[in-house]
Structures are given as structure tokens and as C-alpha cells.
XYZ file of C-alpha atoms in Angstrom:
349
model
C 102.428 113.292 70.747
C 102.786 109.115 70.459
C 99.149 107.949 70.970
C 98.757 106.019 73.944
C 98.057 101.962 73.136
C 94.797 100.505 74.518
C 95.017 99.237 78.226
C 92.339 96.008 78.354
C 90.155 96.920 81.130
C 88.396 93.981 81.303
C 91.182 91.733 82.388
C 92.635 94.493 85.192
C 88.893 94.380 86.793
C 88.828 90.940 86.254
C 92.183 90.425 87.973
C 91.412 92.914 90.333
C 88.309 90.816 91.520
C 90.310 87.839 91.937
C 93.293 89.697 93.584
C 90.698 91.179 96.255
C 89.009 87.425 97.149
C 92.761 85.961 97.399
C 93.413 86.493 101.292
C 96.561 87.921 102.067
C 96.713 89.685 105.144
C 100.551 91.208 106.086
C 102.643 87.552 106.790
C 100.664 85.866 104.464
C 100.781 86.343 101.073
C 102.106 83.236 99.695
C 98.826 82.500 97.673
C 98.033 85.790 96.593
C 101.598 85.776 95.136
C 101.270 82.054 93.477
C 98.612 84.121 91.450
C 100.839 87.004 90.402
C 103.654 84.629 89.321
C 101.254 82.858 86.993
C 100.058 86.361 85.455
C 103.676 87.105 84.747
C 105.376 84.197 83.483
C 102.081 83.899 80.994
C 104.236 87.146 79.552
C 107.266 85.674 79.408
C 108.963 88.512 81.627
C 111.871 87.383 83.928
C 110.873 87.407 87.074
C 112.142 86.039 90.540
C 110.776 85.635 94.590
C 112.997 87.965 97.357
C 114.130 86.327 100.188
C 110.981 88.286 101.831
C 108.304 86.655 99.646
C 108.167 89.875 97.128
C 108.121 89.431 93.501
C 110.229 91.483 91.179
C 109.699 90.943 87.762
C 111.915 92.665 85.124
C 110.885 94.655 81.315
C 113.921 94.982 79.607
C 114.724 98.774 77.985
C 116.337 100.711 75.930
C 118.416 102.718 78.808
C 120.097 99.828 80.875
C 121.763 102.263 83.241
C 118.957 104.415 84.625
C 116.561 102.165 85.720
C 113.070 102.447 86.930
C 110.779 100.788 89.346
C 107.206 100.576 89.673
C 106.070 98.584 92.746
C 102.590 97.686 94.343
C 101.839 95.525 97.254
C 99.122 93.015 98.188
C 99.351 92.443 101.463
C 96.153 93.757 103.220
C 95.379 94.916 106.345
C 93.777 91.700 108.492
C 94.388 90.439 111.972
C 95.888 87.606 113.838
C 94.551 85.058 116.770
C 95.907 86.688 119.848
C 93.787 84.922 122.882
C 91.157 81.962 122.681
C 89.271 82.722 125.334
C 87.421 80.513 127.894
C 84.093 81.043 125.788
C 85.563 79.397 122.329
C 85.316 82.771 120.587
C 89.031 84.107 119.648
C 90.711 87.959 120.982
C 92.503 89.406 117.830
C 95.261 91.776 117.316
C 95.252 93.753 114.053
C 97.686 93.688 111.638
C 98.150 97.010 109.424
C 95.966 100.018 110.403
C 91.952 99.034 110.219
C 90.067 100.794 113.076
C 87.823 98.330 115.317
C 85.000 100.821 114.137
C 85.477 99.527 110.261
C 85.705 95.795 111.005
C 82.729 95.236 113.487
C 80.602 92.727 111.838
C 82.624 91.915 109.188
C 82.669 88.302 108.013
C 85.938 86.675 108.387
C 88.102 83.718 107.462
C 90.587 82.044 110.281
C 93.462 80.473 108.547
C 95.037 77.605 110.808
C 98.756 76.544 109.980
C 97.749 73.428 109.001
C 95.751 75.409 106.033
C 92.053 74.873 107.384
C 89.794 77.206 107.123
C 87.087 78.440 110.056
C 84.573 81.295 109.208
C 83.343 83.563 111.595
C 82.063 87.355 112.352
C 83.849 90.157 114.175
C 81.498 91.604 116.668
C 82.161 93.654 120.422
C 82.323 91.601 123.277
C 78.518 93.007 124.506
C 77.038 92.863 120.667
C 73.751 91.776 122.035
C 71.424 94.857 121.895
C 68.730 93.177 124.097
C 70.673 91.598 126.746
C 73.075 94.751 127.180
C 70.979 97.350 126.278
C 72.105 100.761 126.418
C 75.706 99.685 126.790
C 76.054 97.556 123.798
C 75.851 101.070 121.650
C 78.468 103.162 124.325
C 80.976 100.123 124.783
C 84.230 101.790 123.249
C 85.437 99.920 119.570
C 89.005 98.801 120.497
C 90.637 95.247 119.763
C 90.308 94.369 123.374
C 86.544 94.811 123.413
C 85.979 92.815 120.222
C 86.154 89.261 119.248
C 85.574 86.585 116.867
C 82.160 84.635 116.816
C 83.270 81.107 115.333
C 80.845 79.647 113.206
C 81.466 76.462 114.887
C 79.655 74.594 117.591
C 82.632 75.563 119.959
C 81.461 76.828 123.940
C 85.546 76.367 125.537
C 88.711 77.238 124.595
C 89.701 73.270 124.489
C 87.145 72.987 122.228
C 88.241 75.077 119.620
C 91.627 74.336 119.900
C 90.220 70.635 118.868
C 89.452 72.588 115.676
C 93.470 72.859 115.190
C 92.929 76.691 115.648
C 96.148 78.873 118.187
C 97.087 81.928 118.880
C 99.559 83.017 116.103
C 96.751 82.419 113.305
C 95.835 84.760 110.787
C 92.355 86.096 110.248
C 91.473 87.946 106.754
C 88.552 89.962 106.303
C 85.998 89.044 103.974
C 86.394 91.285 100.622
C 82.735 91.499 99.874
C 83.033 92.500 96.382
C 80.860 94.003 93.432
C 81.459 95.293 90.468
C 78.746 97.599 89.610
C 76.767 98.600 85.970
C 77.934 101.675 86.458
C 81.452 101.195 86.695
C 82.118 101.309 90.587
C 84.428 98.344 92.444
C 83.486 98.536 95.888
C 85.458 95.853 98.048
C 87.744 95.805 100.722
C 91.754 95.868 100.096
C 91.429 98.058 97.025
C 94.359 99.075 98.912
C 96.713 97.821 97.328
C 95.270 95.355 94.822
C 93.663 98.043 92.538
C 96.959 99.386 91.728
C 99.030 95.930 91.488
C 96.283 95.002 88.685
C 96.477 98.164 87.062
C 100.446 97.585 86.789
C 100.001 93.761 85.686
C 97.415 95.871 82.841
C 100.430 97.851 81.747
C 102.809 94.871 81.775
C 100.544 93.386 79.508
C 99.803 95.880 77.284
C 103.004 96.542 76.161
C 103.922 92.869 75.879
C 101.132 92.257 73.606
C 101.998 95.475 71.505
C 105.548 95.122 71.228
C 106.463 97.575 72.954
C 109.948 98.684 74.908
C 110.180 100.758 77.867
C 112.417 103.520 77.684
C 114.468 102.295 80.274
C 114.494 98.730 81.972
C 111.907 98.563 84.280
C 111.196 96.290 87.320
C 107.820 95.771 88.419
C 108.420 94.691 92.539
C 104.690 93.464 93.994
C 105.219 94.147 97.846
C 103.895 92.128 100.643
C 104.503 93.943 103.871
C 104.046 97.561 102.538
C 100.822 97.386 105.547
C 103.158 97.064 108.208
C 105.843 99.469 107.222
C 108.862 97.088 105.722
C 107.320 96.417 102.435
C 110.070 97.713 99.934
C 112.860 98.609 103.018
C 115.136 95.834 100.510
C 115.327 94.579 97.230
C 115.100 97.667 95.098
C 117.689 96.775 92.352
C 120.601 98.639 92.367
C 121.038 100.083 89.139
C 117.394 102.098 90.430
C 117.234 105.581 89.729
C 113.092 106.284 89.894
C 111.188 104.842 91.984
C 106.908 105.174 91.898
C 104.717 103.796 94.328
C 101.891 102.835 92.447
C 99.589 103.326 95.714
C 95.855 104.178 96.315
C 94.801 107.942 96.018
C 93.497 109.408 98.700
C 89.891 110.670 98.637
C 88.031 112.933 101.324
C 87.636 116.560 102.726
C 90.869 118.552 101.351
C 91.484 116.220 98.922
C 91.298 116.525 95.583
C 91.597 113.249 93.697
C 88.633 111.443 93.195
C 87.632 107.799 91.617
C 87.930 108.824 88.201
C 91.601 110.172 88.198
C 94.738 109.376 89.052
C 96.232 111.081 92.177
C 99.661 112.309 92.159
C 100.922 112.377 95.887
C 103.414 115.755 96.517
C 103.616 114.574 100.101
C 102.419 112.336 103.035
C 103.784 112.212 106.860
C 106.985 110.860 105.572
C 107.553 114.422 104.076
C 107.536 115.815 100.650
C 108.674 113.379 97.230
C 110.992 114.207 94.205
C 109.192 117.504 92.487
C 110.967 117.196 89.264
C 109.417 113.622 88.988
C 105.893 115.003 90.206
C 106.319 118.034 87.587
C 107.108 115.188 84.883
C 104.480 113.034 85.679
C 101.551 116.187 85.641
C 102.758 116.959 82.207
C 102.545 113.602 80.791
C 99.029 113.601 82.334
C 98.294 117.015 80.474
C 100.010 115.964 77.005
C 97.925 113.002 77.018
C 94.184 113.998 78.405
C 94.511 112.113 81.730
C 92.223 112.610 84.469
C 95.123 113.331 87.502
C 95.090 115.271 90.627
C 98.113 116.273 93.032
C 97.388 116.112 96.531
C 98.966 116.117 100.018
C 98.098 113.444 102.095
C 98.044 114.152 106.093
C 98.170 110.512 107.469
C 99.821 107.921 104.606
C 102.956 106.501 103.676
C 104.155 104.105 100.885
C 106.921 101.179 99.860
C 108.437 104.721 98.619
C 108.977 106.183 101.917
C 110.015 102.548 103.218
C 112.448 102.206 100.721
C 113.977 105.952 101.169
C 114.042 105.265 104.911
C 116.006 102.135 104.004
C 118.683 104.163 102.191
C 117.552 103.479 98.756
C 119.103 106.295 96.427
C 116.251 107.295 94.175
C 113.803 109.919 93.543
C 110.462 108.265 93.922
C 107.101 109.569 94.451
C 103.524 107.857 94.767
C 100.334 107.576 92.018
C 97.357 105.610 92.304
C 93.575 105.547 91.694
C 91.948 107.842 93.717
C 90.123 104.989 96.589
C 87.124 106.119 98.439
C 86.904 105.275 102.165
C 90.202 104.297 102.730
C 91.181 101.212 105.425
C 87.541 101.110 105.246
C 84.920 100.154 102.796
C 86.879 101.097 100.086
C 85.393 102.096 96.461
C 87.177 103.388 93.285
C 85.742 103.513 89.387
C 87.305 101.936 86.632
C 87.954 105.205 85.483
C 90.420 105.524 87.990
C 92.047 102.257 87.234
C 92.471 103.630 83.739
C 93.886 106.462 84.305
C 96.715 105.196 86.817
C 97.472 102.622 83.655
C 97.105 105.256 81.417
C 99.721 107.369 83.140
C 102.170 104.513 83.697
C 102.143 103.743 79.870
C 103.075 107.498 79.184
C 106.007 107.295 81.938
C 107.258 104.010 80.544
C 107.457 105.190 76.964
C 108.746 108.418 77.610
């Protein structure tokens, strides 16, 4: 058995934590992916932008023909300025899949064209306990009973338009992250950035240790995996495996938790390649790897985008198993090991 080489922790976390304050809800991602394009060329790997905004960076291998993918996406779920009302406070429409429940009093960040910035809280249209009493608790959490609190002397809608704020603008939702002593990284948009750091981790590793895939890899960071599209084009052609490198799911039925890495059999796009899954498990087995293999009831991934697109491949999804999901999300570094871990032993295979 080849021992595995060392994945440096510290610098995933550390480019985890910056990945996670980066906003980049789905549409806007140009920033986030600035970031990613610095990581990379620092390694010297080829690398270009799709005509989408992706990135697709390339490892050369030893097996030209059969090639691989491993992709990850940072676009985040978020919202966008759908009404300024006659009070100055904005109506919002969500982009990606975060209930009104899990946003409600979240600190935000509107994001004009013009690039200026406007902070601001999410909060129900009747948030006032003591002026709506009884109601304020029963009102029902949906977009069209929430709404953005500016935090900007604003009372009219002409007045915050002075502000250079439409409809059309994006709103991202403050990450609030921590890294805790005991190993935890609790922050929104784990989902996806966890695993994109864990793959820029690999990328690195085997840079710095001289290593050469097994077969020419491309490493394609998504950005509109939240909205369904993410990795619908672009897969290379030559492609013959394609993983997801997604969050694991973590709950009742599940079992993955934020120490392993979760292999996903299925989700509601239907069941992914066995033979790969099989593969995968026993790489996790030869090498000591915390792993799981779940089903998960309501997901889907750039896998199943890219299979719906026609892509021939077999391609399933791993990730760090991600408490809370589309919520306030929470995985261990443990788990961000692992997923590296497990990528190392399919790259070198």
C-alpha cells in the first residue's frame, strides 16, 4: 500500500475561511473566482475561465486518454433585490434553495452594480414583537413576508434608490464564521467552499511533492451548481470519471458525519456509477479513511447537471459530511481531511 503524502491542513482551513467571507451568491462569482485563479497559477497548473465564468484548471497524467474530473463550486445560495418598497426597505427573491426560516435575521451585504456596498438585516415584514404581538411569532416565513432592513437613514423608495441601489441587485448573506479549538468550522456556504478548498489542498499537495496523477486530471470550480446549470458544459471531452466533490449530507437516516467523508450512492437525480462508488470505498478501507455511503432524499450535484447535459461519464459525488445543510452549516476538519485524503488515493491510483 503507497503511503498517502501529508495534506497541509492549515492552508485548506485557512483558504476555506477566506473562500466563505468572499461573497458569491449564484450570478456573482467573479471575485470569489479572482481568488481561486491566484491559488492556482501560484502552482503553476494550466488553467483557463469558461465562457460561463467557471474555472478549469488542468494536472497533467500519466494516462492522457481516460481522463478524470474533479469539480467543486462556489457559488452560494443568496438572494437578489426584487421590489424597493415605498418604506426604503428592499423585497428579495432567493437565489438557490435557503428557506425564509434559515435567513431571518441574518446580516446581509447589498451589492449595487456600480460595486457599493449597503449592509442590512433580513427580518419578516411584522418583526416587531411589541407592536404586533401575537402575530409577529404566527406570520408565515416566506420571501413575500420578509424584507431587508437597510442600515441606512432611508424612509422612501426614492430615497434609497439615491443610494444607487435597483431591483436586479444581489444580496449575500453574511458567513459568520469561526473556527473553533476544537476543530469545528461553523459558517455559512460550507456548501460548496469546504470541498473547493479541500480540492485546491490536494492540488497542492501533489505539486509540492512531485507527484503525477494517474491520469490527467481537471479540477473545474463551478459557479452556478446552486441553481442547477453549474457543470451542464465544459466538461472536457476526453472525460471519462467524473466526482462531484460536494458536501455530505448529515441528519436522521444518514450516516456520514463531520469527521468522514460521505460517499453519495444516490440523490433525487437517481442512483451514480457503482463500480466507481465500490472503487472509491476500497481506497477508503486500504488506506484508514473515515467514509460513509449514504442516500440522499432531497440533493443533487454539478454530477447530475452534467449527466443531464449529456456528458458521457460515470461520475458520482464525495464530500465532507456538513451539518445543517442550506442552514447554519458546520463540518470538522476531520472531515476536510478525509475528503482530501480520499482524493489523493483516487488520483494516484
Amino acid at each position: 500500500m503507497q503511503k498517502l503524502p501529508q495534506i497541509n491542513m492549515d492552508y485548506v482551513v485557512d483558504l476555506l475561511v477566506r473562500l466563505v467571507t468572499t461573497p458569491s451568491p449564484s450570478g456573482y462569482t467573479g471575485e470569489v473566482m479572482s481568488l481561486l485563479e491566484t491559488e492556482f497559477e501560484g502552482l503553476g497548473l494550466p488553467l483557463r475561465r469558461t465562457n460561463k465564468g467557471g474555472l478549469l484548471v488542468t494536472m497533467p497524467g500519466c494516462d492522457d486518454e481516460n481522463q478524470r474530473l474533479l469539480s467543486g463550486h462556489v457559488d452560494t445560495l443568496g438572494a437578489m433585490v426584487k421590489e424597493i418598497k415605498s418604506s426604503g426597505r428592499l423585497r428579495y427573491t432567493p437565489i438557490g434553495g435557503a428557506s425564509a426560516h434559515s435567513v431571518e435575521g441574518e446580516y446581509c451585504t447589498v451589492i449595487t452594480d456600480s460595486g457599493r456596498r449597503y449592509t442590512g438585516t433580513i427580518l419578516t415584514t411584522k418583526a416587531a414583537a411589541h407592536v404586533y404581538g401575537k402575530e409577529a411569532q404566527d406570520l408565515e416565513r416566506k420571501p413575500e413576508n420578509m424584507e431587508v432592513r437597510l442600515d441606512e437613514k432611508v424612509k422612501t423608495a426614492a430615497e434609497t434608490r439615491a443610494l444607487g441601489i435597483e431591483v436586479g441587485d444581489f444580496v449575500a448573506f453574511d458567513s459568520r464564521t469561526q473556527v473553533t479549538p476544537s476543530g469545528f468550522i461553523k459558517t455559512r456556504h460550507l456548501d460548496d467552499k469546504a470541498s473547493v478548498a479541500a480540492i485546491a489542498g490536494v492540488a497542492r499537495c501533489l505539486v509540492e511533492n512531485n507527484l503525477t496523477p494517474a491520469a490527467t486530471t481537471h479540477l473545474f470550480v463551478s459557479n452556478f451548481e446552486e441553481v442547477g446549470h453549474g457543470a451542464s458544459g465544459a466538461v472536457p471531452a476526453k472525460t471519462k470519471e467524473f466526482i462531484a466533490v460536494d458536501m455530505g449530507c448529515v441528519g436522521e437516516g444518514i450516516q456520514a458525519d463531520e469527521y468522514c467523508v460521505s460517499i453519495c450512492a444516490k440523490d433525487s437525480s437517481g442512483p451514480y456509477d457503482a463500480d466507481l462508488k465500490r472503487r472509491l470505498v476500497a481506497l477508503a478501507k486500504e488506506h484508514g479513511i473515515p467514509h460513509a455511503v449514504d442516500v440522499y432524499p432531497y440533493y443533487g450535484s454539478d454530477a447530475s447537471a452534467a449527466l443531464r447535459a449529456g456528458a458521457d461519464v460515470r461520475a458520482i459525488v464525495i464530500g465532507p459530511g456538513v451539518d445543517a445543510s442550506h442552514a447554519f452549516e458546520r463540518t470538522h476538519k476531520e472531515g476536510l481531511k478525509a475528503t482530501a485524503d480520499l482524493l489523493v488515493a483516487y488520483l494516484l491510483e
